[in-house]
Every structure is written in C-alpha cells, then in structure tokens.
Amino acid sequence: MRRILVSDGAAAPAVNRPPRQHNLFEAAATYVSACAEDDQQQIDEAAGWVSPEALSFGVNELACRAVIALAREWDESPQAVARSLLGLPAA
C-alpha cells in the first residue's frame, strides 16, 4: 500500500544543510562576469568559494576558452584576438 503525504501548508522545519559547494569553474565564471559588471559584492563572494590558486586557474581556463571561441568566430588567430581585446597593436 502506498501512502501519499499531503502538506497542510505549514512551514517545514529548517534543515541544517552544509553550505553549497561551488566548483572552480563556477567560481571563475561568476568572478569574471561580476568584474565585467563591476559588482564588488559578487566578486568578493565568488572569490571566497575556492582557493585563490583554484580561482586563478579557472579564470585562466575561461580566458583561454573565450579567446579560442572568438578566434573561431572572427576567423583570426588566438594571438590576434587576445591582443585586440587588450587594445594592443597587432604583432
């Protein structure tokens, strides 16, 4: 026999759950997008999700993937795209 529990609309008791764990790529994506939007509160929050080394690795990986994607879209070399994004003269 199956029992179906019906809620009476009362609030459920609070459950002590550990804080949600964020991976380094989620931290990097949040950190970089917050930097682009100049959202200091979100920058600080994302920076606390992982170690500084992990965040640095994630930001580097995001930058590489973004440059590769733009290079394909623009039909340019990754070096040309990176230099253009940073406002540097073509090499």
N, CA, C and O atoms as a printed pandas DataFrame, in Angstrom:
     atom_number atom_name residue_name chain_id  residue_number  x_coord  y_coord  z_coord
0              1         N          MET        A               1    0.845   -1.167    0.000
1              2        CA          MET        A               1    0.000    0.000    0.000
2              3         C          MET        A               1    0.896    1.238    0.000
3              4         O          MET        A               1    1.863    1.313    0.757
4              5         N          ARG        A               2    0.573    2.182   -0.835
5              6        CA          ARG        A               2    1.339    3.435   -0.922
6              7         C          ARG        A               2    0.611    4.512   -0.154
7              8         O          ARG        A               2   -0.614    4.622   -0.202
8              9         N          ARG        A               3    1.385    5.295    0.547
9             10        CA          ARG        A               3    0.808    6.420    1.269
10            11         C          ARG        A               3    1.227    7.714    0.583
11            12         O          ARG        A               3    2.379    7.871    0.178
12            13         N          ILE        A               4    0.312    8.603    0.463
13            14        CA          ILE        A               4    0.597    9.912   -0.124
14            15         C          ILE        A               4    0.502   10.935    0.995
15            16         O          ILE        A               4   -0.514   11.028    1.685
16            17         N          LEU        A               5    1.551   11.684    1.163
17            18        CA          LEU        A               5    1.569   12.715    2.191
18            19         C          LEU        A               5    1.093   14.020    1.587
19            20         O          LEU        A               5    1.563   14.435    0.528
20            21         N          VAL        A               6    0.179   14.650    2.250
21            22        CA          VAL        A               6   -0.363   15.919    1.780
22            23         C          VAL        A               6    0.074   17.003    2.749
23            24         O          VAL        A               6   -0.075   16.865    3.963
24            25         N          SER        A               7    0.604   18.065    2.209
25            26        CA          SER        A               7    1.039   19.177    3.041
26            27         C          SER        A               7   -0.159   20.015    3.445
27            28         O          SER        A               7   -1.063   20.263    2.647
28            29         N          ASP        A               8   -0.152   20.447    4.697
29            30        CA          ASP        A               8   -1.245   21.311    5.161
30            31         C          ASP        A               8   -0.894   22.787    5.021
31            32         O          ASP        A               8   -1.605   23.656    5.526
32            33         N          GLY        A               9    0.219   23.063    4.325
33            34        CA          GLY        A               9    0.625   24.449    4.118
34            35         C          GLY        A               9    1.495   24.994    5.218
35            36         O          GLY        A               9    1.959   26.131    5.127
36            37         N          ALA        A              10    1.735   24.207    6.272
37            38        CA          ALA        A              10    2.605   24.666    7.357
38            39         C          ALA        A              10    4.048   24.676    6.872
39            40         O          ALA        A              10    4.449   23.873    6.029
40            41         N          ALA        A              11    4.800   25.588    7.415
41            42        CA          ALA        A              11    6.208   25.689    7.034
42            43         C          ALA        A              11    6.957   24.467    7.532
43            44         O          ALA        A              11    6.772   24.024    8.666
44            45         N          ALA        A              12    7.795   23.937    6.677
45            46        CA          ALA        A              12    8.627   22.795    7.061
46            47         C          ALA        A              12    9.726   23.276    7.997
47            48         O          ALA        A              12   10.195   24.407    7.868
48            49         N          PRO        A              13   10.141   22.440    8.932
49            50        CA          PRO        A              13   11.220   22.852    9.827
50            51         C          PRO        A              13   12.519   23.068    9.044
51            52         O          PRO        A              13   12.777   22.388    8.051
52            53         N          ALA        A              14   13.314   24.005    9.497
53            54        CA          ALA        A              14   14.593   24.298    8.832
54            55         C          ALA        A              14   15.496   23.081    8.918
55            56         O          ALA        A              14   15.573   22.419    9.953
56            57         N          VAL        A              15   16.166   22.801    7.835
57            58        CA          VAL        A              15   17.091   21.670    7.774
58            59         C          VAL        A              15   18.502   22.236    7.770
59            60         O          VAL        A              15   18.815   23.129    6.983
60            61         N          ASN        A              16   19.342   21.724    8.637
61            62        CA          ASN        A              16   20.736   22.157    8.666
62            63         C          ASN        A              16   21.501   21.455    7.559
63            64         O          ASN        A              16   21.910   20.302    7.701
64            65         N          ARG        A              17   21.682   22.142    6.488
65            66        CA          ARG        A              17   22.442   21.595    5.362
66            67         C          ARG        A              17   23.777   22.308    5.304
67            68         O          ARG        A              17   23.871   23.493    5.624
68            69         N          PRO        A              18   24.816   21.582    4.893
69            70        CA          PRO        A              18   26.091   22.268    4.716
70            71         C          PRO        A              18   25.973   23.271    3.575
71            72         O          PRO        A              18   25.154   23.083    2.676
72            73         N          PRO        A              19   26.777   24.334    3.594
73            74        CA          PRO        A              19   26.708   25.310    2.501
74            75         C          PRO        A              19   26.984   24.632    1.153
75            76         O          PRO        A              19   27.776   23.693    1.063
76            77         N          ARG        A              20   26.333   25.116    0.143
77            78        CA          ARG        A              20   26.517   24.566   -1.204
78            79         C          ARG        A              20   27.958   24.745   -1.637
79            80         O          ARG        A              20   28.537   25.819   -1.475
80            81         N          GLN        A              21   28.532   23.690   -2.186
81            82        CA          GLN        A              21   29.907   23.740   -2.673
82            83         C          GLN        A              21   29.920   24.223   -4.122
83            84         O          GLN        A              21   29.121   23.771   -4.942
84            85         N          HIS        A              22   30.816   25.126   -4.421
85            86        CA          HIS        A              22   30.964   25.646   -5.780
86            87         C          HIS        A              22   32.255   25.089   -6.369
87            88         O          HIS        A              22   33.266   24.991   -5.674
88            89         N          ASN        A              23   32.222   24.727   -7.643
89            90        CA          ASN        A              23   33.461   24.263   -8.256
90            91         C          ASN        A              23   34.241   25.454   -8.814
91            92         O          ASN        A              23   33.714   26.563   -8.900
92            93         N          LEU        A              24   35.478   25.220   -9.184
93            94        CA          LEU        A              24   36.346   26.333   -9.590
94            95         C          LEU        A              24   35.867   27.005  -10.869
95            96         O          LEU        A              24   36.084   28.204  -11.044
96            97         N          PHE        A              25   35.227   26.272  -11.758
97            98        CA          PHE        A              25   34.753   26.891  -12.991
98            99         C          PHE        A              25   33.532   27.772  -12.735
99           100         O          PHE        A              25   33.381   28.826  -13.353
100          101         N          GLU        A              26   32.673   27.343  -11.835
101          102        CA          GLU        A              26   31.534   28.182  -11.452
102          103         C          GLU        A              26   32.031   29.457  -10.777
103          104         O          GLU        A              26   31.522   30.547  -11.037
104          105         N          ALA        A              27   33.029   29.310   -9.912
105          106        CA          ALA        A              27   33.605   30.477   -9.240
106          107         C          ALA        A              27   34.230   31.425  -10.252
107          108         O          ALA        A              27   34.044   32.638  -10.165
108          109         N          ALA        A              28   34.967   30.881  -11.210
109          110        CA          ALA        A              28   35.622   31.715  -12.221
110          111         C          ALA        A              28   34.607   32.442  -13.093
111          112         O          ALA        A              28   34.771   33.628  -13.379
112          113         N          ALA        A              29   33.564   31.739  -13.516
113          114        CA          ALA        A              29   32.547   32.367  -14.361
114          115         C          ALA        A              29   31.839   33.493  -13.615
115          116         O          ALA        A              29   31.600   34.564  -14.174
116          117         N          THR        A              30   31.508   33.248  -12.363
117          118        CA          THR        A              30   30.835   34.269  -11.559
118          119         C          THR        A              30   31.770   35.443  -11.306
119          120         O          THR        A              30   31.356   36.598  -11.405
120          121         N          TYR        A              31   33.020   35.159  -10.981
121          122        CA          TYR        A              31   34.011   36.194  -10.688
122          123         C          TYR        A              31   34.239   37.094  -11.906
123          124         O          TYR        A              31   34.219   38.319  -11.788
124          125         N          VAL        A              32   34.455   36.490  -13.063
125          126        CA          VAL        A              32   34.745   37.269  -14.273
126          127         C          VAL        A              32   33.525   38.080  -14.706
127          128         O          VAL        A              32   33.657   39.247  -15.076
128          129         N          SER        A              33   32.345   37.473  -14.663
129          130        CA          SER        A              33   31.156   38.233  -15.058
130          131         C          SER        A              33   30.875   39.361  -14.070
131          132         O          SER        A              33   30.414   40.430  -14.469
132          133         N          ALA        A              34   31.149   39.134  -12.790
133          134        CA          ALA        A              34   30.985   40.197  -11.795
134          135         C          ALA        A              34   31.992   41.324  -12.030
135          136         O          ALA        A              34   31.660   42.497  -11.862
136          137         N          CYS        A              35   33.208   40.976  -12.413
137          138        CA          CYS        A              35   34.206   42.001  -12.742
138          139         C          CYS        A              35   33.740   42.828  -13.938
139          140         O          CYS        A              35   33.883   44.051  -13.948
140          141         N          ALA        A              36   33.185   42.157  -14.944
141          142        CA          ALA        A              36   32.703   42.862  -16.136
142          143         C          ALA        A              36   31.556   43.810  -15.792
143          144         O          ALA        A              36   31.391   44.849  -16.431
144          145         N          GLU        A              37   30.765   43.448  -14.779
145          146        CA          GLU        A              37   29.625   44.273  -14.370
146          147         C          GLU        A              37   29.963   45.201  -13.210
147          148         O          GLU        A              37   29.101   45.932  -12.723
148          149         N          ASP        A              38   31.215   45.170  -12.770
149          150        CA          ASP        A              38   31.689   45.993  -11.654
150          151         C          ASP        A              38   30.841   45.775  -10.397
151          152         O          ASP        A              38   30.444   46.726   -9.723
152          153         N          ASP        A              39   30.574   44.500  -10.099
153          154        CA          ASP        A              39   29.759   44.116   -8.943
154          155         C          ASP        A              39   30.687   43.602   -7.841
155          156         O          ASP        A              39   30.959   42.404   -7.762
156          157         N          GLN        A              40   31.166   44.504   -7.000
157          158        CA          GLN        A              40   32.158   44.153   -5.986
158          159         C          GLN        A              40   31.643   43.104   -5.000
159          160         O          GLN        A              40   32.403   42.236   -4.569
160          161         N          GLN        A              41   30.374   43.176   -4.644
161          162        CA          GLN        A              41   29.815   42.195   -3.711
162          163         C          GLN        A              41   29.893   40.784   -4.299
163          164         O          GLN        A              41   30.280   39.843   -3.606
164          165         N          GLN        A              42   29.528   40.635   -5.570
165          166        CA          GLN        A              42   29.578   39.318   -6.224
166          167         C          GLN        A              42   31.023   38.875   -6.437
167          168         O          GLN        A              42   31.320   37.685   -6.334
168          169         N          ILE        A              43   31.923   39.808   -6.730
169          170        CA          ILE        A              43   33.343   39.482   -6.865
170          171         C          ILE        A              43   33.859   38.879   -5.565
171          172         O          ILE        A              43   34.501   37.829   -5.569
172          173         N          ASP        A              44   33.572   39.551   -4.458
173          174        CA          ASP        A              44   34.033   39.070   -3.155
174          175         C          ASP        A              44   33.441   37.711   -2.813
175          176         O          ASP        A              44   34.130   36.845   -2.273
176          177         N          GLU        A              45   32.163   37.525   -3.127
177          178        CA          GLU        A              45   31.518   36.248   -2.831
178          179         C          GLU        A              45   32.155   35.116   -3.633
179          180         O          GLU        A              45   32.510   34.079   -3.073
180          181         N          ALA        A              46   32.299   35.315   -4.937
181          182        CA          ALA        A              46   32.886   34.273   -5.787
182          183         C          ALA        A              46   34.330   33.975   -5.393
183          184         O          ALA        A              46   34.766   32.825   -5.453
184          185         N          ALA        A              47   35.064   34.998   -4.996
185          186        CA          ALA        A              47   36.462   34.806   -4.591
186          187         C          ALA        A              47   36.574   33.946   -3.336
187          188         O          ALA        A              47   37.615   33.335   -3.096
188          189         N          GLY        A              48   35.518   33.895   -2.539
189          190        CA          GLY        A              48   35.529   33.081   -1.334
190          191         C          GLY        A              48   35.095   31.644   -1.548
191          192         O          GLY        A              48   35.195   30.833   -0.628
192          193         N          TRP        A              49   34.615   31.307   -2.736
193          194        CA          TRP        A              49   34.118   29.957   -2.982
194          195         C          TRP        A              49   35.224   28.925   -3.116
195          196         O          TRP        A              49   35.028   27.762   -2.763
196          197         N          VAL        A              50   36.388   29.331   -3.620
197          198        CA          VAL        A              50   37.505   28.405   -3.854
198          199         C          VAL        A              50   38.793   29.094   -3.436
199          200         O          VAL        A              50   38.794   30.289   -3.137
200          201         N          SER        A              51   39.875   28.356   -3.414
201          202        CA          SER        A              51   41.164   28.947   -3.059
202          203         C          SER        A              51   41.598   29.940   -4.138
203          204         O          SER        A              51   41.143   29.846   -5.278
204          205         N          PRO        A              52   42.468   30.886   -3.792
205          206        CA          PRO        A              52   42.958   31.836   -4.808
206          207         C          PRO        A              52   43.639   31.135   -5.988
207          208         O          PRO        A              52   43.521   31.578   -7.130
208          209         N          GLU        A              53   44.340   30.056   -5.708
209          210        CA          GLU        A              53   45.012   29.317   -6.786
210          211         C          GLU        A              53   43.993   28.686   -7.735
211          212         O          GLU        A              53   44.152   28.731   -8.955
212          213         N          ALA        A              54   42.942   28.095   -7.155
213          214        CA          ALA        A              54   41.896   27.483   -7.978
214          215         C          ALA        A              54   41.164   28.538   -8.794
215          216         O          ALA        A              54   40.859   28.318   -9.966
216          217         N          LEU        A              55   40.881   29.681   -8.182
217          218        CA          LEU        A              55   40.219   30.762   -8.902
218          219         C          LEU        A              55   41.085   31.243  -10.058
219          220         O          LEU        A              55   40.582   31.472  -11.158
220          221         N          SER        A              56   42.366   31.395   -9.820
221          222        CA          SER        A              56   43.293   31.821  -10.873
222          223         C          SER        A              56   43.304   30.826  -12.029
223          224         O          SER        A              56   43.273   31.217  -13.196
224          225         N          PHE        A              57   43.348   29.540  -11.695
225          226        CA          PHE        A              57   43.308   28.508  -12.734
226          227         C          PHE        A              57   42.009   28.600  -13.531
227          228         O          PHE        A              57   42.028   28.537  -14.761
228          229         N          GLY        A              58   40.884   28.750  -12.836
229          230        CA          GLY        A              58   39.593   28.837  -13.507
230          231         C          GLY        A              58   39.473   30.057  -14.401
231          232         O          GLY        A              58   38.949   29.969  -15.511
232          233         N          VAL        A              59   39.958   31.198  -13.919
233          234        CA          VAL        A              59   39.925   32.427  -14.721
234          235         C          VAL        A              59   40.798   32.258  -15.961
235          236         O          VAL        A              59   40.414   32.683  -17.051
236          237         N          ASN        A              60   41.962   31.643  -15.806
237          238        CA          ASN        A              60   42.843   31.398  -16.945
238          239         C          ASN        A              60   42.167   30.483  -17.962
239          240         O          ASN        A              60   42.225   30.737  -19.165
240          241         N          GLU        A              61   41.532   29.425  -17.483
241          242        CA          GLU        A              61   40.840   28.499  -18.388
242          243         C          GLU        A              61   39.696   29.203  -19.117
243          244         O          GLU        A              61   39.499   28.991  -20.314
244          245         N          LEU        A              62   38.947   30.036  -18.405
245          246        CA          LEU        A              62   37.867   30.795  -19.025
246          247         C          LEU        A              62   38.413   31.735  -20.098
247          248         O          LEU        A              62   37.842   31.837  -21.184
248          249         N          ALA        A              63   39.506   32.414  -19.798
249          250        CA          ALA        A              63   40.112   33.332  -20.772
250          251         C          ALA        A              63   40.547   32.575  -22.025
251          252         O          ALA        A              63   40.304   33.031  -23.143
252          253         N          CYS        A              64   41.181   31.435  -21.844
253          254        CA          CYS        A              64   41.625   30.644  -22.999
254          255         C          CYS        A              64   40.439   30.215  -23.857
255          256         O          CYS        A              64   40.473   30.339  -25.081
256          257         N          ARG        A              65   39.393   29.710  -23.208
257          258        CA          ARG        A              65   38.219   29.260  -23.960
258          259         C          ARG        A              65   37.536   30.420  -24.671
259          260         O          ARG        A              65   37.066   30.266  -25.797
260          261         N          ALA        A              66   37.479   31.577  -24.026
261          262        CA          ALA        A              66   36.845   32.747  -24.647
262          263         C          ALA        A              66   37.640   33.217  -25.857
263          264         O          ALA        A              66   37.059   33.539  -26.894
264          265         N          VAL        A              67   38.951   33.260  -25.735
265          266        CA          VAL        A              67   39.790   33.703  -26.859
266          267         C          VAL        A              67   39.682   32.722  -28.019
267          268         O          VAL        A              67   39.608   33.137  -29.175
268          269         N          ILE        A              68   39.672   31.439  -27.723
269          270        CA          ILE        A              68   39.535   30.436  -28.790
270          271         C          ILE        A              68   38.182   30.579  -29.487
271          272         O          ILE        A              68   38.104   30.524  -30.714
272          273         N          ALA        A              69   37.119   30.763  -28.704
273          274        CA          ALA        A              69   35.784   30.912  -29.303
274          275         C          ALA        A              69   35.710   32.161  -30.179
275          276         O          ALA        A              69   35.159   32.118  -31.279
276          277         N          LEU        A              70   36.259   33.267  -29.697
277          278        CA          LEU        A              70   36.249   34.496  -30.507
278          279         C          LEU        A              70   37.138   34.364  -31.734
279          280         O          LEU        A              70   36.801   34.877  -32.801
280          281         N          ALA        A              71   38.255   33.689  -31.595
281          282        CA          ALA        A              71   39.144   33.497  -32.744
282          283         C          ALA        A              71   38.429   32.725  -33.854
283          284         O          ALA        A              71   38.564   33.056  -35.032
284          285         N          ARG        A              72   37.683   31.716  -33.480
285          286        CA          ARG        A              72   36.912   30.960  -34.480
286          287         C          ARG        A              72   35.824   31.833  -35.106
287          288         O          ARG        A              72   35.618   31.820  -36.320
288          289         N          GLU        A              73   35.129   32.596  -34.246
289          290        CA          GLU        A              73   34.047   33.448  -34.736
290          291         C          GLU        A              73   34.565   34.547  -35.651
291          292         O          GLU        A              73   33.949   34.851  -36.673
292          293         N          TRP        A              74   35.698   35.144  -35.287
293          294        CA          TRP        A              74   36.264   36.249  -36.056
294          295         C          TRP        A              74   37.184   35.779  -37.176
295          296         O          TRP        A              74   37.658   36.597  -37.964
296          297         N          ASP        A              75   37.445   34.483  -37.259
297          298        CA          ASP        A              75   38.384   33.917  -38.239
298          299         C          ASP        A              75   39.760   34.585  -38.129
299          300         O          ASP        A              75   40.370   34.977  -39.124
300          301         N          GLU        A              76   40.215   34.696  -36.890
301          302        CA          GLU        A              76   41.519   35.288  -36.568
302          303         C          GLU        A              76   42.297   34.303  -35.706
303          304         O          GLU        A              76   41.734   33.324  -35.215
304          305         N          SER        A              77   43.572   34.557  -35.524
305          306        CA          SER        A              77   44.370   33.722  -34.625
306          307         C          SER        A              77   44.053   34.091  -33.183
307          308         O          SER        A              77   43.662   35.226  -32.910
308          309         N          PRO        A              78   44.213   33.151  -32.254
309          310        CA          PRO        A              78   44.008   33.488  -30.844
310          311         C          PRO        A              78   44.896   34.653  -30.385
311          312         O          PRO        A              78   44.468   35.480  -29.580
312          313         N          GLN        A              79   46.121   34.715  -30.893
313          314        CA          GLN        A              79   47.011   35.818  -30.509
314          315         C          GLN        A              79   46.454   37.156  -30.982
315          316         O          GLN        A              79   46.475   38.136  -30.237
316          317         N          ALA        A              80   45.958   37.202  -32.208
317          318        CA          ALA        A              80   45.401   38.456  -32.737
318          319         C          ALA        A              80   44.175   38.885  -31.922
319          320         O          ALA        A              80   43.997   40.069  -31.637
320          321         N          VAL        A              81   43.340   37.922  -31.554
321          322        CA          VAL        A              81   42.143   38.225  -30.762
322          323         C          VAL        A              81   42.536   38.742  -29.383
323          324         O          VAL        A              81   42.012   39.758  -28.926
324          325         N          ALA        A              82   43.455   38.047  -28.723
325          326        CA          ALA        A              82   43.871   38.455  -27.379
326          327         C          ALA        A              82   44.463   39.869  -27.401
327          328         O          ALA        A              82   44.151   40.689  -26.538
328          329         N          ARG        A              83   45.300   40.144  -28.372
329          330        CA          ARG        A              83   45.905   41.474  -28.461
330          331         C          ARG        A              83   44.843   42.530  -28.747
331          332         O          ARG        A              83   44.897   43.628  -28.193
332          333         N          SER        A              84   43.883   42.210  -29.602
333          334        CA          SER        A              84   42.814   43.159  -29.921
334          335         C          SER        A              84   41.966   43.444  -28.688
335          336         O          SER        A              84   41.636   44.600  -28.423
336          337         N          LEU        A              85   41.606   42.400  -27.923
337          338        CA          LEU        A              85   40.792   42.585  -26.712
338          339         C          LEU        A              85   41.498   43.469  -25.682
339          340         O          LEU        A              85   40.851   44.207  -24.939
340          341         N          LEU        A              86   42.812   43.389  -25.646
341          342        CA          LEU        A              86   43.581   44.181  -24.690
342          343         C          LEU        A              86   44.012   45.533  -25.249
343          344         O          LEU        A              86   44.689   46.304  -24.570
344          345         N          GLY        A              87   43.617   45.817  -26.492
345          346        CA          GLY        A              87   43.959   47.106  -27.107
346          347         C          GLY        A              87   45.415   47.231  -27.487
347          348         O          GLY        A              87   45.957   48.333  -27.560
348          349         N          LEU        A              88   46.050   46.092  -27.730
349          350        CA          LEU        A              88   47.471   46.110  -28.112
350          351         C          LEU        A              88   47.585   46.105  -29.637
351          352         O          LEU        A              88   46.699   45.595  -30.322
352          353         N          PRO        A              89   48.671   46.670  -30.170
353          354        CA          PRO        A              89   48.853   46.641  -31.629
354          355         C          PRO        A              89   49.087   45.215  -32.092
355          356         O          PRO        A              89   49.576   44.372  -31.340
356          357         N          ALA        A              90   48.731   44.961  -33.336
357          358        CA          ALA        A              90   48.962   43.627  -33.914
358          359         C          ALA        A              90   50.449   43.331  -33.890
359          360         O          ALA        A              90   51.279   44.220  -34.084
360          361         N          ALA        A              91   50.769   42.088  -33.654
361          362        CA          ALA        A              91   52.190   41.686  -33.588
362          363         C          ALA        A              91   52.768   41.525  -34.958
363          364         O          ALA        A              91   53.945   41.193  -35.096
